[in-house]
Coordinates of C-alpha atoms in Angstrom, one line a residue:
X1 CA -13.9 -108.8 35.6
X2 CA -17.4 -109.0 37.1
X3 CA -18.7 -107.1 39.9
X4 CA -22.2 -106.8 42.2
X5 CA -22.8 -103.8 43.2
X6 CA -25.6 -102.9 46.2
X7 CA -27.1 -99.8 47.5
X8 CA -29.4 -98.9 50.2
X9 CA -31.8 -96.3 50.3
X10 CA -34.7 -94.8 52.7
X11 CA -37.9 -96.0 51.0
X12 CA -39.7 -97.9 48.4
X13 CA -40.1 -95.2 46.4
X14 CA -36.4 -94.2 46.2
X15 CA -35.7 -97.7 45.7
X16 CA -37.5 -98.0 42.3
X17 CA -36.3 -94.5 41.4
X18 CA -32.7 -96.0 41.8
X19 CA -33.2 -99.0 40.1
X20 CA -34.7 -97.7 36.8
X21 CA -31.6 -95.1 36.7
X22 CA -29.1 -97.7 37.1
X23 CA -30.8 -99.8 34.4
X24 CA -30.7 -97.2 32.1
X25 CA -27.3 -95.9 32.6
X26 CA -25.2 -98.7 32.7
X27 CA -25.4 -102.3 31.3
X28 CA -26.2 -104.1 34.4
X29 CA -28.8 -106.4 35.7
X30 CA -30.7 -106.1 38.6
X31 CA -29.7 -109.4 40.8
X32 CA -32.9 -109.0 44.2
X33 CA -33.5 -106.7 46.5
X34 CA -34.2 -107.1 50.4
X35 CA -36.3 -104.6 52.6
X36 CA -36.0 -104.0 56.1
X37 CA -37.8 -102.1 59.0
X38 CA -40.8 -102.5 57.3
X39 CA -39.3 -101.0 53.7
X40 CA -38.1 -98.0 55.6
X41 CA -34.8 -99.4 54.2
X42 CA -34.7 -101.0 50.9
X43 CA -31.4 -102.7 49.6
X44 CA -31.2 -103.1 45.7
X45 CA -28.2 -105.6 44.5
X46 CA -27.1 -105.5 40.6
X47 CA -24.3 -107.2 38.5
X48 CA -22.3 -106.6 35.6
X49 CA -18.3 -105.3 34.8
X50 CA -17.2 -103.7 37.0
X51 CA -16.9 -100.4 35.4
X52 CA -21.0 -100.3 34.4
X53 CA -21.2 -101.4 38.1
X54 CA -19.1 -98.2 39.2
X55 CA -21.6 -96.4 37.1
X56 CA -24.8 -97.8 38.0
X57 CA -24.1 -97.5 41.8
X58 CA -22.9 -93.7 41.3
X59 CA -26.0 -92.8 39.5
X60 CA -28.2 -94.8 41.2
X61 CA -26.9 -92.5 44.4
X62 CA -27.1 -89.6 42.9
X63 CA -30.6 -89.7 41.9
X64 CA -31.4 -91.5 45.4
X65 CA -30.0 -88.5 47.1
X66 CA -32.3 -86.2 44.8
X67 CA -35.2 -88.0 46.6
X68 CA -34.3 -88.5 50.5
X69 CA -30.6 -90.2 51.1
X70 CA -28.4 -92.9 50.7
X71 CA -28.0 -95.2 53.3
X72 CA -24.8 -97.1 52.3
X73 CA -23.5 -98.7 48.8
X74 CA -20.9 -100.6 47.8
X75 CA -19.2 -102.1 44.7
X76 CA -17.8 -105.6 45.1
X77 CA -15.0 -106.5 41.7
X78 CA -15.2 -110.2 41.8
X79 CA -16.9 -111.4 44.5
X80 CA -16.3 -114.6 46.1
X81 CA -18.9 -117.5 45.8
X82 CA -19.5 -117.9 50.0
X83 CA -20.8 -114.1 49.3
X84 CA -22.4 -114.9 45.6
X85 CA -24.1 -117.7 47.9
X86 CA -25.9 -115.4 50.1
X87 CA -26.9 -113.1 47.6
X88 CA -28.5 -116.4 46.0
X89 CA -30.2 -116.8 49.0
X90 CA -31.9 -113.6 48.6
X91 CA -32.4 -113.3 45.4
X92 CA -34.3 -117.1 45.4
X93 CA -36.9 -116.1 47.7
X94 CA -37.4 -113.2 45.0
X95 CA -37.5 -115.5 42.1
X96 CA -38.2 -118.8 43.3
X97 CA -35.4 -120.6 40.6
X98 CA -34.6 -124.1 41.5
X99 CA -32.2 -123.9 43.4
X100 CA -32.2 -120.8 44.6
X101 CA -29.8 -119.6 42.7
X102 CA -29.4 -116.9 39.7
X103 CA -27.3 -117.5 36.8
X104 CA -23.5 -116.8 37.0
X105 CA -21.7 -114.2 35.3

């Protein structure tokens, strides 16, 4: 089963911090990322099983809360396509694919 997982943090910084540790420690991909108030907030969305999800999120919030704090994270197993559309959303205004969408699981 597939799974997006997302994670908000304080910062830019922490952001990218999060990112490279979930990349590295679980087989997941990063999906976009949206920044708010400025990039005070700065929400990072990544897919994969659900299980390297799991893992990706936790460590992604451990190192994040090494730095400043999380804000809020989630892991969503199989998500529906109404919220895979909005995701798409995001993540075409990142990448700019026809469409606007990203490749399915």
């Amino acid at each position: 089963m597939h799974a997006i997982g997302l994670i908000e943090v304080n910062g830019y910084v922490t952001a990218v911090e999060a990112l490279d540790t979930m990349l590295k420690t679980a087989n997941v991909e990063f999906v976009t990322w949206e920044k708010k108030l400025g990039g005070r907030l700065v929400t990072i969305i990544v897919k994969g099983d659900v299980s390297a999800v799991e893992e990706a999120i936790l460590n992604g919030k451990i190192k994040a809360d090494n730095i400043t704090r999380t804000v809020a994270y989630a892991v969503i197993p199989n998500p529906h396509p109404e919220t895979m559309k909005m995701v798409n959303i995001s993540a075409g205004k990142l990448f700019k694919v026809d469409g606007g969408e990203i490749n399915e699981f």
